Amino acid sequence: MKCLISPKLKQYDHRKYSQQWLNQLTQRYAYHALMTQAPLQGFTVEQEETLEDGTIRVVLAKWV
């Protein structure tokens, strides 16, 4: 899943917010998009964990 942000908005955010803040925002957006879209496409969450560095690891499964 790719997050598309307009160049103007991205430049503005870099001036106003830190890169760490933008990374966390992107991670949260991707997580919520995944959790919303996965069930709609027949996937179930098999495993979910947050690693020491803040990475969220999600394992999905789909029975065919």
JSON list of C-alpha atoms in Angstrom, two decimals:
[
{"chain": "A", "resi": 1, "resn": "MET", "atom": "CA", "xyz": [0.00, 0.00, 0.00]},
{"chain": "A", "resi": 2, "resn": "LYS", "atom": "CA", "xyz": [1.48, 3.32, -1.03]},
{"chain": "A", "resi": 3, "resn": "CYS", "atom": "CA", "xyz": [0.69, 6.62, 0.66]},
{"chain": "A", "resi": 4, "resn": "LEU", "atom": "CA", "xyz": [0.47, 9.49, -1.80]},
{"chain": "A", "resi": 5, "resn": "ILE", "atom": "CA", "xyz": [1.11, 12.96, -0.40]},
{"chain": "A", "resi": 6, "resn": "SER", "atom": "CA", "xyz": [1.23, 16.05, -2.58]},
{"chain": "A", "resi": 7, "resn": "PRO", "atom": "CA", "xyz": [4.70, 17.66, -2.79]},
{"chain": "A", "resi": 8, "resn": "LYS", "atom": "CA", "xyz": [3.32, 20.98, -1.45]},
{"chain": "A", "resi": 9, "resn": "LEU", "atom": "CA", "xyz": [1.84, 19.35, 1.64]},
{"chain": "A", "resi": 10, "resn": "LYS", "atom": "CA", "xyz": [4.98, 17.31, 2.20]},
{"chain": "A", "resi": 11, "resn": "GLN", "atom": "CA", "xyz": [7.20, 20.42, 2.06]},
{"chain": "A", "resi": 12, "resn": "TYR", "atom": "CA", "xyz": [4.90, 22.26, 4.46]},
{"chain": "A", "resi": 13, "resn": "ASP", "atom": "CA", "xyz": [4.88, 19.38, 6.91]},
{"chain": "A", "resi": 14, "resn": "HIS", "atom": "CA", "xyz": [8.68, 19.09, 6.85]},
{"chain": "A", "resi": 15, "resn": "ARG", "atom": "CA", "xyz": [8.96, 22.71, 7.91]},
{"chain": "A", "resi": 16, "resn": "LYS", "atom": "CA", "xyz": [6.31, 22.45, 10.62]},
{"chain": "A", "resi": 17, "resn": "TYR", "atom": "CA", "xyz": [6.80, 18.90, 11.94]},
{"chain": "A", "resi": 18, "resn": "SER", "atom": "CA", "xyz": [9.78, 16.65, 12.60]},
{"chain": "A", "resi": 19, "resn": "GLN", "atom": "CA", "xyz": [10.55, 13.66, 10.40]},
{"chain": "A", "resi": 20, "resn": "GLN", "atom": "CA", "xyz": [9.83, 11.35, 13.36]},
{"chain": "A", "resi": 21, "resn": "TRP", "atom": "CA", "xyz": [6.32, 12.82, 13.71]},
{"chain": "A", "resi": 22, "resn": "LEU", "atom": "CA", "xyz": [5.66, 12.35, 9.98]},
{"chain": "A", "resi": 23, "resn": "ASN", "atom": "CA", "xyz": [6.93, 8.75, 10.16]},
{"chain": "A", "resi": 24, "resn": "GLN", "atom": "CA", "xyz": [4.56, 8.00, 13.06]},
{"chain": "A", "resi": 25, "resn": "LEU", "atom": "CA", "xyz": [1.65, 9.59, 11.20]},
{"chain": "A", "resi": 26, "resn": "THR", "atom": "CA", "xyz": [2.41, 7.54, 8.09]},
{"chain": "A", "resi": 27, "resn": "GLN", "atom": "CA", "xyz": [2.69, 4.35, 10.17]},
{"chain": "A", "resi": 28, "resn": "ARG", "atom": "CA", "xyz": [-0.66, 4.97, 11.89]},
{"chain": "A", "resi": 29, "resn": "TYR", "atom": "CA", "xyz": [-2.36, 5.75, 8.59]},
{"chain": "A", "resi": 30, "resn": "ALA", "atom": "CA", "xyz": [-0.99, 2.56, 6.99]},
{"chain": "A", "resi": 31, "resn": "TYR", "atom": "CA", "xyz": [-1.98, 0.46, 10.02]},
{"chain": "A", "resi": 32, "resn": "HIS", "atom": "CA", "xyz": [-5.56, 1.73, 10.07]},
{"chain": "A", "resi": 33, "resn": "ALA", "atom": "CA", "xyz": [-5.88, 1.43, 6.29]},
{"chain": "A", "resi": 34, "resn": "LEU", "atom": "CA", "xyz": [-4.66, -2.17, 6.50]},
{"chain": "A", "resi": 35, "resn": "MET", "atom": "CA", "xyz": [-7.04, -3.05, 9.34]},
{"chain": "A", "resi": 36, "resn": "THR", "atom": "CA", "xyz": [-9.96, -1.51, 7.46]},
{"chain": "A", "resi": 37, "resn": "GLN", "atom": "CA", "xyz": [-9.23, -2.95, 4.02]},
{"chain": "A", "resi": 38, "resn": "ALA", "atom": "CA", "xyz": [-7.92, -6.43, 4.89]},
{"chain": "A", "resi": 39, "resn": "PRO", "atom": "CA", "xyz": [-11.26, -7.85, 6.13]},
{"chain": "A", "resi": 40, "resn": "LEU", "atom": "CA", "xyz": [-13.07, -6.36, 3.14]},
{"chain": "A", "resi": 41, "resn": "GLN", "atom": "CA", "xyz": [-10.78, -8.40, 0.89]},
{"chain": "A", "resi": 42, "resn": "GLY", "atom": "CA", "xyz": [-11.20, -11.63, 2.87]},
{"chain": "A", "resi": 43, "resn": "PHE", "atom": "CA", "xyz": [-8.08, -11.46, 5.06]},
{"chain": "A", "resi": 44, "resn": "THR", "atom": "CA", "xyz": [-7.95, -12.13, 8.78]},
{"chain": "A", "resi": 45, "resn": "VAL", "atom": "CA", "xyz": [-5.34, -10.93, 11.24]},
{"chain": "A", "resi": 46, "resn": "GLU", "atom": "CA", "xyz": [-3.41, -13.98, 12.44]},
{"chain": "A", "resi": 47, "resn": "GLN", "atom": "CA", "xyz": [-0.77, -12.18, 14.49]},
{"chain": "A", "resi": 48, "resn": "GLU", "atom": "CA", "xyz": [0.06, -8.63, 15.50]},
{"chain": "A", "resi": 49, "resn": "GLU", "atom": "CA", "xyz": [2.99, -7.34, 17.53]},
{"chain": "A", "resi": 50, "resn": "THR", "atom": "CA", "xyz": [4.81, -4.10, 18.20]},
{"chain": "A", "resi": 51, "resn": "LEU", "atom": "CA", "xyz": [8.58, -4.51, 18.10]},
{"chain": "A", "resi": 52, "resn": "GLU", "atom": "CA", "xyz": [11.04, -2.74, 20.38]},
{"chain": "A", "resi": 53, "resn": "ASP", "atom": "CA", "xyz": [11.83, -0.11, 17.73]},
{"chain": "A", "resi": 54, "resn": "GLY", "atom": "CA", "xyz": [8.14, 0.75, 17.27]},
{"chain": "A", "resi": 55, "resn": "THR", "atom": "CA", "xyz": [7.65, -1.31, 14.12]},
{"chain": "A", "resi": 56, "resn": "ILE", "atom": "CA", "xyz": [4.22, -2.92, 13.93]},
{"chain": "A", "resi": 57, "resn": "ARG", "atom": "CA", "xyz": [4.29, -6.44, 12.50]},
{"chain": "A", "resi": 58, "resn": "VAL", "atom": "CA", "xyz": [0.98, -7.81, 11.22]},
{"chain": "A", "resi": 59, "resn": "VAL", "atom": "CA", "xyz": [0.49, -11.28, 9.75]},
{"chain": "A", "resi": 60, "resn": "LEU", "atom": "CA", "xyz": [-2.59, -11.74, 7.58]},
{"chain": "A", "resi": 61, "resn": "ALA", "atom": "CA", "xyz": [-4.11, -14.93, 6.22]},
{"chain": "A", "resi": 62, "resn": "LYS", "atom": "CA", "xyz": [-6.66, -15.68, 3.54]},
{"chain": "A", "resi": 63, "resn": "TRP", "atom": "CA", "xyz": [-8.29, -19.04, 3.00]},
{"chain": "A", "resi": 64, "resn": "VAL", "atom": "CA", "xyz": [-9.08, -19.83, -0.61]}
]
